[in-house]
Each structure stands twice: as structure tokens, then as C-alpha cells.
PDB file of C-alpha atoms in Angstrom:
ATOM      1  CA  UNK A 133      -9.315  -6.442  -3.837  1.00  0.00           C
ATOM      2  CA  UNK A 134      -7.217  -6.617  -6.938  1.00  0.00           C
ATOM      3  CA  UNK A 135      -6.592  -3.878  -9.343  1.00  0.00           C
ATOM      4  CA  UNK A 136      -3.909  -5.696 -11.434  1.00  0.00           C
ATOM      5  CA  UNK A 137      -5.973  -5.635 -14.485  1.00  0.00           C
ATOM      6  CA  UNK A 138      -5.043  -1.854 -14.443  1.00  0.00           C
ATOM      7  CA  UNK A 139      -1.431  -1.368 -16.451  1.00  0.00           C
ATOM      8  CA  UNK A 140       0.474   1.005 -15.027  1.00  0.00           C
ATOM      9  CA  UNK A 141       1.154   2.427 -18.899  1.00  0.00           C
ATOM     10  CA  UNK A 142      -1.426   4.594 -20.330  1.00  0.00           C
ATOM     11  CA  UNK A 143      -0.552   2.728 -23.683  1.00  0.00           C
ATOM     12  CA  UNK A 144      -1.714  -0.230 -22.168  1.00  0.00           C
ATOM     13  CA  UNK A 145      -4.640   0.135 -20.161  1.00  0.00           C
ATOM     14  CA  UNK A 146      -8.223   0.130 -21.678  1.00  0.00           C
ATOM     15  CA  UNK A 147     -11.262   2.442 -21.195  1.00  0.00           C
ATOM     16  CA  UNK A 148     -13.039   0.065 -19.632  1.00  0.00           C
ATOM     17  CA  UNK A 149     -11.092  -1.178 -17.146  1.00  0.00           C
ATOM     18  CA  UNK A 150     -10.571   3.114 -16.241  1.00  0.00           C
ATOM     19  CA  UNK A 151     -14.106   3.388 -16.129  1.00  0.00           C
ATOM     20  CA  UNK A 152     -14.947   0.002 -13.742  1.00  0.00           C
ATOM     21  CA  UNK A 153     -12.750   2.527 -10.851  1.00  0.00           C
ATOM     22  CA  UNK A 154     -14.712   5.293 -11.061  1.00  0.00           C
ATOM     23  CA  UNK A 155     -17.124   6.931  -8.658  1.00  0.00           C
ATOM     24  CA  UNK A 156     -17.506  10.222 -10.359  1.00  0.00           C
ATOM     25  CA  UNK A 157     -18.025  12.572  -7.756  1.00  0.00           C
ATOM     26  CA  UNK A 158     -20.549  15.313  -7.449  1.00  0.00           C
ATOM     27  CA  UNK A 159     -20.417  17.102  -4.326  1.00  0.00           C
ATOM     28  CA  UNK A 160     -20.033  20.672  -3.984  1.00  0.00           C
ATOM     29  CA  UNK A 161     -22.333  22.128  -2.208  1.00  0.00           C
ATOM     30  CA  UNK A 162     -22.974  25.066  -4.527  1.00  0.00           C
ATOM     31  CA  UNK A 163     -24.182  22.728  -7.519  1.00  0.00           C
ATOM     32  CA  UNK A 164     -27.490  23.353  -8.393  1.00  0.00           C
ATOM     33  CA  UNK A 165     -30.106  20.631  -9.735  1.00  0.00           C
ATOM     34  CA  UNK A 166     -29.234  21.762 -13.280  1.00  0.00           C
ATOM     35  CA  UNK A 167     -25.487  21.434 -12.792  1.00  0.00           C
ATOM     36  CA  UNK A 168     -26.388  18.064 -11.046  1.00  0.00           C
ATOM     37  CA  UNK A 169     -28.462  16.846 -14.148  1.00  0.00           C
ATOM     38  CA  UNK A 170     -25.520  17.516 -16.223  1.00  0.00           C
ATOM     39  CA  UNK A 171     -23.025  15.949 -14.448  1.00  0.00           C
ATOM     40  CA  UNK A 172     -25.165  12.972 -13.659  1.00  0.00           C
ATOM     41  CA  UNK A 173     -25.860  12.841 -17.712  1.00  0.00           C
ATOM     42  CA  UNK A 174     -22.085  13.196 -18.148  1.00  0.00           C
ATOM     43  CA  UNK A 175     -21.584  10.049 -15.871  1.00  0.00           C
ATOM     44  CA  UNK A 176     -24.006   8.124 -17.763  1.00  0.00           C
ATOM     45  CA  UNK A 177     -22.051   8.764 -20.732  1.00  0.00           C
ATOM     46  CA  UNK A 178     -19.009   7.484 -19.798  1.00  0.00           C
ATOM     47  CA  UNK A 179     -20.380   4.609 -18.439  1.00  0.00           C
ATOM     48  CA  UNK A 180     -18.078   5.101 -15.058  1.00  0.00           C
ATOM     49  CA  UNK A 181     -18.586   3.091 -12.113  1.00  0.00           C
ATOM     50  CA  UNK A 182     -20.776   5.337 -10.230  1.00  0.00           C
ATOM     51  CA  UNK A 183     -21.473   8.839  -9.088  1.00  0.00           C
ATOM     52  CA  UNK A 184     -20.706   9.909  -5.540  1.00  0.00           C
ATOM     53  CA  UNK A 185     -23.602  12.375  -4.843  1.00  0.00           C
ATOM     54  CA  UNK A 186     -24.648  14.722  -1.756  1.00  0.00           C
ATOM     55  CA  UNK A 187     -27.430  12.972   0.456  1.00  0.00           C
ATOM     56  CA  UNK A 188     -29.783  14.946  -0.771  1.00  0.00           C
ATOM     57  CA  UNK A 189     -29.513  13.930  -4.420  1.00  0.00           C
ATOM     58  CA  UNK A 190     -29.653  10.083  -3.859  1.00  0.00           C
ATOM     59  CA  UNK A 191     -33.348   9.847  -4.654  1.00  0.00           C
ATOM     60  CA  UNK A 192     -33.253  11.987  -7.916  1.00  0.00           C
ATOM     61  CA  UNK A 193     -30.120  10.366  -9.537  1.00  0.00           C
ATOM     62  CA  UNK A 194     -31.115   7.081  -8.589  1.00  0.00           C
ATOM     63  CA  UNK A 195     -34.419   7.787 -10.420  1.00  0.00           C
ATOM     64  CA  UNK A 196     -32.274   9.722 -13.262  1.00  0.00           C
ATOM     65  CA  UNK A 197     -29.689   6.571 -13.803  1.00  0.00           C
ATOM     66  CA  UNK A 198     -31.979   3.914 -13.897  1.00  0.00           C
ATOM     67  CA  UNK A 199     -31.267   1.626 -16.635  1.00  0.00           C
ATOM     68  CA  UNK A 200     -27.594   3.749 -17.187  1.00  0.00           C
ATOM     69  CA  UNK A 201     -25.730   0.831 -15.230  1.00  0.00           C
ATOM     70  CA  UNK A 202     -23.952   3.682 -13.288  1.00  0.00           C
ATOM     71  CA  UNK A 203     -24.472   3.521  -9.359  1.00  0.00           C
ATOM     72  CA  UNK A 204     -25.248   5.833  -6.986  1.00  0.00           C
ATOM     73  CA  UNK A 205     -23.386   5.998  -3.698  1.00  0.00           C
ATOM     74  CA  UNK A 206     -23.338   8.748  -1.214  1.00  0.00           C
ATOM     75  CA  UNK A 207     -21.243  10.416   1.655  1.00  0.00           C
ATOM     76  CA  UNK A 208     -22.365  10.585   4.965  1.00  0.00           C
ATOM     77  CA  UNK A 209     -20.824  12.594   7.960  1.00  0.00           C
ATOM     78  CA  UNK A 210     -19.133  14.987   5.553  1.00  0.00           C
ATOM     79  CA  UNK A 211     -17.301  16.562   5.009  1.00  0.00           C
ATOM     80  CA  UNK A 212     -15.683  16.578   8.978  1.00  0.00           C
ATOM     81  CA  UNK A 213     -16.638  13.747  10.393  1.00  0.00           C
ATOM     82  CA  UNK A 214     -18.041  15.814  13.259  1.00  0.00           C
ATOM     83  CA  UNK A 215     -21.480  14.605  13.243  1.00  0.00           C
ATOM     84  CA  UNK A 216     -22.718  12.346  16.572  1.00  0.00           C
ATOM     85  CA  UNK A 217     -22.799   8.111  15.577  1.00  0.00           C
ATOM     86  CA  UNK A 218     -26.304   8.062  15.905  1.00  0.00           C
ATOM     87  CA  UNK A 219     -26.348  10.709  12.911  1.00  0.00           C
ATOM     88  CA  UNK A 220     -24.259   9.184  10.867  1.00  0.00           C
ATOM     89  CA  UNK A 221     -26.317   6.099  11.347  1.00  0.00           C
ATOM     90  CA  UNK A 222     -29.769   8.125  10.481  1.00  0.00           C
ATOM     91  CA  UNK A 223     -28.020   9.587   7.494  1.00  0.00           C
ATOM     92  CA  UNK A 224     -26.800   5.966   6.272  1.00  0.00           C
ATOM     93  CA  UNK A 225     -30.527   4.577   7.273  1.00  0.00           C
ATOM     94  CA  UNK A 226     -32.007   7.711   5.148  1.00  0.00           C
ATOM     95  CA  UNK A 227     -29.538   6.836   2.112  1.00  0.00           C
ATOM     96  CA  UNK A 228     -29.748   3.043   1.964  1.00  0.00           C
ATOM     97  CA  UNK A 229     -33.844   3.843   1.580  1.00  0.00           C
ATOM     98  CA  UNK A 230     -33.265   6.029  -1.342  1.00  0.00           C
ATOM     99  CA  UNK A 231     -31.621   4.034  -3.508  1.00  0.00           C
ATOM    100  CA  UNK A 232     -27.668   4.132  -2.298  1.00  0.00           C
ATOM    101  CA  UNK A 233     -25.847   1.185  -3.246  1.00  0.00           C
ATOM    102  CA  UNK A 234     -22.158   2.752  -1.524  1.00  0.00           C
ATOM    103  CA  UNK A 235     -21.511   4.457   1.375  1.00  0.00           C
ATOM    104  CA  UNK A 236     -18.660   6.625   1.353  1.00  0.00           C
ATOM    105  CA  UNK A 237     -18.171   7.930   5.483  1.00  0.00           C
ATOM    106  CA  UNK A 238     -16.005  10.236   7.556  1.00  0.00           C
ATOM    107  CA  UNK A 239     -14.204   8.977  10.344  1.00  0.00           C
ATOM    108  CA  UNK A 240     -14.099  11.304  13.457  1.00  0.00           C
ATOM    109  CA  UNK A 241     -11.009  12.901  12.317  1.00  0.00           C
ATOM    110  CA  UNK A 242     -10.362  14.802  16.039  1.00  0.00           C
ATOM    111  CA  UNK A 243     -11.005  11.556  17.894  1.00  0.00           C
ATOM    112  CA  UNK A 244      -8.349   9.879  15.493  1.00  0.00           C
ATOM    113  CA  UNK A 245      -6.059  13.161  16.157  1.00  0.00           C
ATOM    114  CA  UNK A 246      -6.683  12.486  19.972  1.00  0.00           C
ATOM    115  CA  UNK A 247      -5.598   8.399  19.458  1.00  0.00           C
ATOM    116  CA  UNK A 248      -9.239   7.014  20.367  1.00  0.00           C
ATOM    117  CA  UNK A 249      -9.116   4.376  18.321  1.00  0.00           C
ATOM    118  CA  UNK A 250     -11.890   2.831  20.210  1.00  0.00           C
ATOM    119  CA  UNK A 251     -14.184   5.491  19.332  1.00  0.00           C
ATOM    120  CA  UNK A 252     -13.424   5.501  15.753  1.00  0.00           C
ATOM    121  CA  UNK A 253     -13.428   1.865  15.548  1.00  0.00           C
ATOM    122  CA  UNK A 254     -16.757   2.308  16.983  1.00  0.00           C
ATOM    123  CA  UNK A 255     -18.060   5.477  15.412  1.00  0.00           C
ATOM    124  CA  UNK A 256     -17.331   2.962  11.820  1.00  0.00           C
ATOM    125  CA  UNK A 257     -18.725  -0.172  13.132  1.00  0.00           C
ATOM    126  CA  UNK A 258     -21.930   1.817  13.629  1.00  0.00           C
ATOM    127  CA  UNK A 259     -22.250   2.707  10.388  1.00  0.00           C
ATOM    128  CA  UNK A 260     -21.195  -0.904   8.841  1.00  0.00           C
ATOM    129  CA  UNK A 261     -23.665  -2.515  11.014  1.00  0.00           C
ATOM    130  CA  UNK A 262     -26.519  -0.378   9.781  1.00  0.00           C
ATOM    131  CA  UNK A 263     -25.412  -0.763   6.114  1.00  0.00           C
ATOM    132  CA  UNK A 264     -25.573  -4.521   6.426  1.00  0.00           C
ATOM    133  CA  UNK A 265     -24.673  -6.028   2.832  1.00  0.00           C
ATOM    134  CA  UNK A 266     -23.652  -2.504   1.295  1.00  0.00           C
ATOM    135  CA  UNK A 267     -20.804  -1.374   0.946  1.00  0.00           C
ATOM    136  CA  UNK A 268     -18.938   1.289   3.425  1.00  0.00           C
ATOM    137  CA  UNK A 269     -16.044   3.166   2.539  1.00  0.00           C
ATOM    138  CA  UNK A 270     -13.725   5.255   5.129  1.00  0.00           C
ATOM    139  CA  UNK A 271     -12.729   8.392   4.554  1.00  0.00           C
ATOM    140  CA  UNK A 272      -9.640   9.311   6.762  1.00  0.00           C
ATOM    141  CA  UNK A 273      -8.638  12.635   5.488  1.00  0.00           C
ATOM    142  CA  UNK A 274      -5.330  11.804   5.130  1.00  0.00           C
ATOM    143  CA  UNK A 275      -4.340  15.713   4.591  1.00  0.00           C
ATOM    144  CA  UNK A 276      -4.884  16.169   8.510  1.00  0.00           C
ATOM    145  CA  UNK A 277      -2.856  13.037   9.615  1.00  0.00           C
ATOM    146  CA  UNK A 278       0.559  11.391  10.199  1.00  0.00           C
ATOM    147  CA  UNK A 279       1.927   8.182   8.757  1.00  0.00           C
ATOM    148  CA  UNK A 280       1.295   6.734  12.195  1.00  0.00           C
ATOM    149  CA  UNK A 281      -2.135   8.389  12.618  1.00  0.00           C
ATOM    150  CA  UNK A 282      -3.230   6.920   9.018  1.00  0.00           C
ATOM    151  CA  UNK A 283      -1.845   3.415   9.962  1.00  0.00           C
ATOM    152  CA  UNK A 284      -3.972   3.295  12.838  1.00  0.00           C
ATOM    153  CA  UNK A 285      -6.703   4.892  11.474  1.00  0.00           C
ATOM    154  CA  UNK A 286      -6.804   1.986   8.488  1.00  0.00           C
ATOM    155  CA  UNK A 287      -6.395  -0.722  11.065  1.00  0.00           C
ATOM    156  CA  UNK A 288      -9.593   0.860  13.066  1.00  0.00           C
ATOM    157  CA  UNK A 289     -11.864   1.047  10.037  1.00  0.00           C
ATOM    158  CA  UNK A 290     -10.574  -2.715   8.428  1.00  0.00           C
ATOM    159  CA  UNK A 291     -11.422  -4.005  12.151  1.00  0.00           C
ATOM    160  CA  UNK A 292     -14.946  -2.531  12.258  1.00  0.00           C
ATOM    161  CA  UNK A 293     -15.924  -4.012   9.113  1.00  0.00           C
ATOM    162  CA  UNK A 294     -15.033  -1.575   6.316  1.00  0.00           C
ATOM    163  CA  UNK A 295     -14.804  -2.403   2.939  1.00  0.00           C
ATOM    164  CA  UNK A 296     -12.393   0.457   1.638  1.00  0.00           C
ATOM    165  CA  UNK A 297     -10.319   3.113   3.680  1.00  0.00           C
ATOM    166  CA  UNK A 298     -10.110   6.229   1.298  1.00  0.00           C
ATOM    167  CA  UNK A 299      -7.500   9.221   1.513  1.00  0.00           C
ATOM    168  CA  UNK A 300      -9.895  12.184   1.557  1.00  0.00           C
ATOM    169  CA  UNK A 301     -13.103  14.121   0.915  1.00  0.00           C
ATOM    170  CA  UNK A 302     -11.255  16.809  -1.487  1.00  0.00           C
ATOM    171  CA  UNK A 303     -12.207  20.018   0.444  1.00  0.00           C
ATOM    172  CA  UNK A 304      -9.382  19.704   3.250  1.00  0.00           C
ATOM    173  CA  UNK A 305      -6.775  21.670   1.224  1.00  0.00           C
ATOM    174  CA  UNK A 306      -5.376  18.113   0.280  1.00  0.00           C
ATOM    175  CA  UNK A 307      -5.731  15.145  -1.382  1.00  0.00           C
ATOM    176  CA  UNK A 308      -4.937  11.561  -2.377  1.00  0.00           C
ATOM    177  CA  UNK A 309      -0.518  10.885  -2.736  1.00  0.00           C
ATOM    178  CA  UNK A 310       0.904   7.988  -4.189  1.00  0.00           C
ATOM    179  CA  UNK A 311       2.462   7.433  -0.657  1.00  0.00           C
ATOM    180  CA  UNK A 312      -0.161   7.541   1.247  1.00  0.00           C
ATOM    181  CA  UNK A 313      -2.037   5.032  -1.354  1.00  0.00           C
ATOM    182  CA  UNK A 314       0.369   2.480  -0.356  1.00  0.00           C
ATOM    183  CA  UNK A 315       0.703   3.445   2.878  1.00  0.00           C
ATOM    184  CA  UNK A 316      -3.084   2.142   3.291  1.00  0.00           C
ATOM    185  CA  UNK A 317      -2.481  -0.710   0.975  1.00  0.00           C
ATOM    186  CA  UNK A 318       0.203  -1.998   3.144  1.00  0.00           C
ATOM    187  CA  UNK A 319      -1.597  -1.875   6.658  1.00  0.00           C
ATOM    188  CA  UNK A 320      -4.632  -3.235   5.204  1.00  0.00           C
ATOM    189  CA  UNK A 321      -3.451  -5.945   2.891  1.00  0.00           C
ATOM    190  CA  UNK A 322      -5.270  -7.513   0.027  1.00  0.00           C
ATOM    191  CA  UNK A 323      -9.147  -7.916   1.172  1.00  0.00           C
ATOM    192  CA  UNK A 324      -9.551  -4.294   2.367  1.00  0.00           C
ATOM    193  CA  UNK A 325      -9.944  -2.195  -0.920  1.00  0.00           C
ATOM    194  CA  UNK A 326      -8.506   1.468  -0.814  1.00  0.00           C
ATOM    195  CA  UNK A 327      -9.760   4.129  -2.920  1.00  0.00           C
ATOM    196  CA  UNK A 328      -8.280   7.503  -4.146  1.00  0.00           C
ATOM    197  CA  UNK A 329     -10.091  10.618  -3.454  1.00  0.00           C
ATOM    198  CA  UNK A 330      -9.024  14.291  -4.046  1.00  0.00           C
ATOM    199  CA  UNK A 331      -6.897  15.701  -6.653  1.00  0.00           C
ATOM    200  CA  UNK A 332      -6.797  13.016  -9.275  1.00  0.00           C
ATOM    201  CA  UNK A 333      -7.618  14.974 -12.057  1.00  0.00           C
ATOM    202  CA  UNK A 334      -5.623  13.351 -14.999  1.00  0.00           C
ATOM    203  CA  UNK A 335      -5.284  10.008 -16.673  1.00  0.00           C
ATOM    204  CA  UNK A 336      -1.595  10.086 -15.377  1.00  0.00           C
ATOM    205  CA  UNK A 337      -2.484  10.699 -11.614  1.00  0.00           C
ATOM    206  CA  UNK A 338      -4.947   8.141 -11.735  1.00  0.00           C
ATOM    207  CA  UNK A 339      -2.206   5.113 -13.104  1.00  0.00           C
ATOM    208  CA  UNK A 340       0.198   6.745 -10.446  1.00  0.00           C
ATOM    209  CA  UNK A 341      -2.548   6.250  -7.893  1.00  0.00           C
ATOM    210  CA  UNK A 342      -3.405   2.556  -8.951  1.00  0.00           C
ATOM    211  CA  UNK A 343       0.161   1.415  -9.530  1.00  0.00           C
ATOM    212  CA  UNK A 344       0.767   2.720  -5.545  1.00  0.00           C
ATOM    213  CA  UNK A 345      -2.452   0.342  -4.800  1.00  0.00           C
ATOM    214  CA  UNK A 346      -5.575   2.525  -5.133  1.00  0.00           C
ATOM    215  CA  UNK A 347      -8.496  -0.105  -6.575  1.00  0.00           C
ATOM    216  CA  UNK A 348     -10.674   2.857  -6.652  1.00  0.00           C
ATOM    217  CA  UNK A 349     -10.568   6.597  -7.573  1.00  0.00           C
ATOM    218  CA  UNK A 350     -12.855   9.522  -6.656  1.00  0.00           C
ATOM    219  CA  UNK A 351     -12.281  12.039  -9.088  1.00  0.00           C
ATOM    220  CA  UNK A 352     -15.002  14.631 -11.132  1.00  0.00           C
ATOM    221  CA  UNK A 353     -12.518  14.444 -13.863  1.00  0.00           C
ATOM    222  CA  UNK A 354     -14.078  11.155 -15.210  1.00  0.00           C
ATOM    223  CA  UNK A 355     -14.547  13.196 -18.554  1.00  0.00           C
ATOM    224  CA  UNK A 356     -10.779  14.440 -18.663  1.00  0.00           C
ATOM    225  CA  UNK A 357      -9.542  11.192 -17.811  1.00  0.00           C
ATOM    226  CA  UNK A 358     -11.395   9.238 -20.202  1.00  0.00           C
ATOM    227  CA  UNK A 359     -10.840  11.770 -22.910  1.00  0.00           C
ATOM    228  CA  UNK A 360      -7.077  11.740 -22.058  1.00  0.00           C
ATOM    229  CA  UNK A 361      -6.999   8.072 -22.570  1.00  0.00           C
ATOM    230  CA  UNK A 362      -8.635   7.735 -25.714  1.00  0.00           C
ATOM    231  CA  UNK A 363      -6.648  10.258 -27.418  1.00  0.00           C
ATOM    232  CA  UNK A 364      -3.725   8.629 -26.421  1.00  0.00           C
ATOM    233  CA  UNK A 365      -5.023   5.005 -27.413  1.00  0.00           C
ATOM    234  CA  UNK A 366      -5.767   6.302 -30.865  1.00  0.00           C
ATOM    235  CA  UNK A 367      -2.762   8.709 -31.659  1.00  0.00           C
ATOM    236  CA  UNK A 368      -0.225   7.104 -29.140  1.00  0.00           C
ATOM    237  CA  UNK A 369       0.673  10.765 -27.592  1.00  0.00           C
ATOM    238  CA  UNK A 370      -0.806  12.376 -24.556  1.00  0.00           C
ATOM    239  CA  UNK A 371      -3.129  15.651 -25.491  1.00  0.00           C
ATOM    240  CA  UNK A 372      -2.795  19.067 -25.009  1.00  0.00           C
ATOM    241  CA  UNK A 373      -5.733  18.681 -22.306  1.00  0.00           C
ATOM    242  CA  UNK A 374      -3.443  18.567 -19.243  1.00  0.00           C
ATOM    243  CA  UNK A 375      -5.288  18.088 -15.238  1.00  0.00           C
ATOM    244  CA  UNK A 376      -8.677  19.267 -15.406  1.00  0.00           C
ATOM    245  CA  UNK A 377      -7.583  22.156 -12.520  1.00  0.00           C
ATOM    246  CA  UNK A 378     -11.201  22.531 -11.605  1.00  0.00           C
ATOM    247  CA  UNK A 379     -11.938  19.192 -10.686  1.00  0.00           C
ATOM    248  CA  UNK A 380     -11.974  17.981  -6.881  1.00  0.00           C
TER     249      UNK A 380
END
């Protein structure tokens, strides 16, 4: 993985290469199909990456973003992790048929608490297997862990196949840090990718979070960001927008 066509200066990174490490993330589980619609529409706008989307909404915005070049991924196990292997495998099984090109997945945090790295390892592998050629991501929840804990927890999913480890779902009271980002980076080297998640809501975060090694971010600020970065590429001064507080 290799994010060094990402600047660390806001003055010299473009909008495109911002929007190639986004997976705009829709995932509350209050949003109704009309605040879905929007933020899918919003996505397709700024031509991001992709949308991160509940399970349930894989079919519609697959159907909605055809032709938008935006993909849709999905989570499964989540937001705990506390769902059984074999439903985690269903789930991934249920979202590869309806259209899910990423698969973003929650370790079992407790069994990583409890230092069962076999059981994680395998509780991932599961899910990689049954994904085949597409893409899994590894959500550790980095808010719940130790240094140690997310060392070993990065080692467990890069061993069972993962493409990305990721810091966090964004609804454990804690998100992605700069140290943590290259925490991951450093276990897993440079073929593992590891992606951002949770609390990056500003165009600064984000360069913070990709100069500490983050080749992806997961982020429903996509709008803020990108608005943020094209005021200051036209006026050369940051806005008066500031974080988009709201945004997960």
C-alpha cells in the first residue's frame, strides 16, 4: 500500500488524490432511506472512493450509484464484533450477492481482550475465505485496546489474509489517533493497507492521519473535507468551516 502521493501540506495535496481515500460512511442506524438517498447523492458528487453503508442498504445504493464510479462496501459484525463466525460469514455471503465490492469487519474485540489470538485469527480468516477476491478490512476498535493488544491484534488479521486493519467503527466513544495509525503501519509493514475510521472530520485530521500512515480514511465528512480543501487551494487560507462536529 502506498499513500505517498498524499502531501502532508494542505497547500499541496489535490482533490483528487483526497477523494481516491475515501469511503464515505453512512451508518447510523437512525438514518432513514431519505437521509440515505441524500448522503449517497452527496457521495456521488464528490466523486469519493466509496460509501460504507449498513447491510441493509447494499442493494439500493448499489442500484442508486451505478454509473457514479463510487463503490459500495459494507460492515459486517458491527458494530461489536459479537456476532458467532458463521454469522459474520452469512452476512459477508448476503453482501458480496448484493453488490459489495469492500468488506469492512469487526474483530471479536473480547476474544482479543482475553489474548485468543487464535480465535481472532480465525474468526478473520473466515470471513477472508468467504470474500475470496474482495477486499476485507479489520476493524480493531482501537478505543478498547492497548498498544500491545493492537499489535497483536494487526498481526492476527495480516496473518489471516486481511487486506487493511482499521482503528474503529466510530460509535465506541473513540476514534482513529495519529499514534495508533502508525502503530498499525509499523506491525504490518508496507503490503497490509491501514485505514482511518472515527473522528476524522477535517481536511487537517485527515493529512495528520495519512502522514502517520493511514492509506485510507472513513469519515462522513467527505463534504467538509473536500470543501475545506478547495477553499484553501483557491484562496491559500483555511475557512471558517472548522471539523464538521457531527460527523462520525
Amino acid at each position: 500500500m502506498d499513500n505517498a502521493a498524499i502531501p502532508s501540506a494542505p497547500d499541496a495535496v489535490t482533490a483528487d488524490a483526497v477523494r481516491a481515500l475515501i469511503d464515505h460512511a453512512i451508518l447510523k442506524p437512525e438514518l432513514t432511506r431519505t437521509d440515505v438517498d441524500a448522503q449517497l447523492d452527496e457521495a456521488a458528487a464528490y466523486r469519493v472512493f466509496s460509501v460504507c453503508v449498513r447491510p441493509s442498504d447494499v442493494a439500493h445504493a448499489v442500484e442508486r450509484l451505478t454509473g457514479s464510479g463510487v463503490g459500495v462496501g459494507t460492515v459486517i459484525g458491527f458494530p461489536h464484533g459479537t456476532t458467532t463466525t458463521a454469522t459474520k460469514v452469512a452476512e459477508s455471503l448476503q453482501a458480496l450477492a448484493d453488490g459489495a465490492f469492500e468488506l469492512d469487519m469487526v474483530q471479536n474485540i473480547g476474544a482479543a481482550k482475553s489474548g485468543d489470538w487464535e480465535r481472532v485469527e480465525q474468526d478473520v480468516r473466515a470471513v477472508v475465505d468467504a470474500a475470496g477476491d474482495t477486499v476485507v478490512k479489520v476493524i480493531l476498535e482501537t478505543a478498547f485496546l492497548t498498544d500491545d493488544e493492537i499489535v497483536a491484534a494487526s498481526r492476527a488479521a495480516q496473518r489471516a489474509g486481511a487486506a487493511f486493519v482499521k482503528t474503529s467503527t466510530g460509535f465506541a466513544g473513540g476514534g482513529a489517533t495519529a499514534e495508533h495509525i502508525r502503530l498499525m503501519r509499523e506491525t504490518v509493514g508496507a503490503d497490509t493497507g491501514v485505514k482511518a475510521s472515527g473522528g476524522v472530520r477535517g481536511l487537517d485530521t485527515l493529512l495528520e492521519m495519512v502522514a502517520a500512515g493511514a492509506d485510507r480514511i472513513g469519515t462522513s465528512a467527505s463534504a467538509r473535507i473536500l470543501d475545506e480543501l478547495a477553499h484553501r487551494t483557491e484562496t491559500g487560507a483555511a475557512s471558517s468551516l472548522g471539523d464538521d462536529t457531527s460527523s462520525y
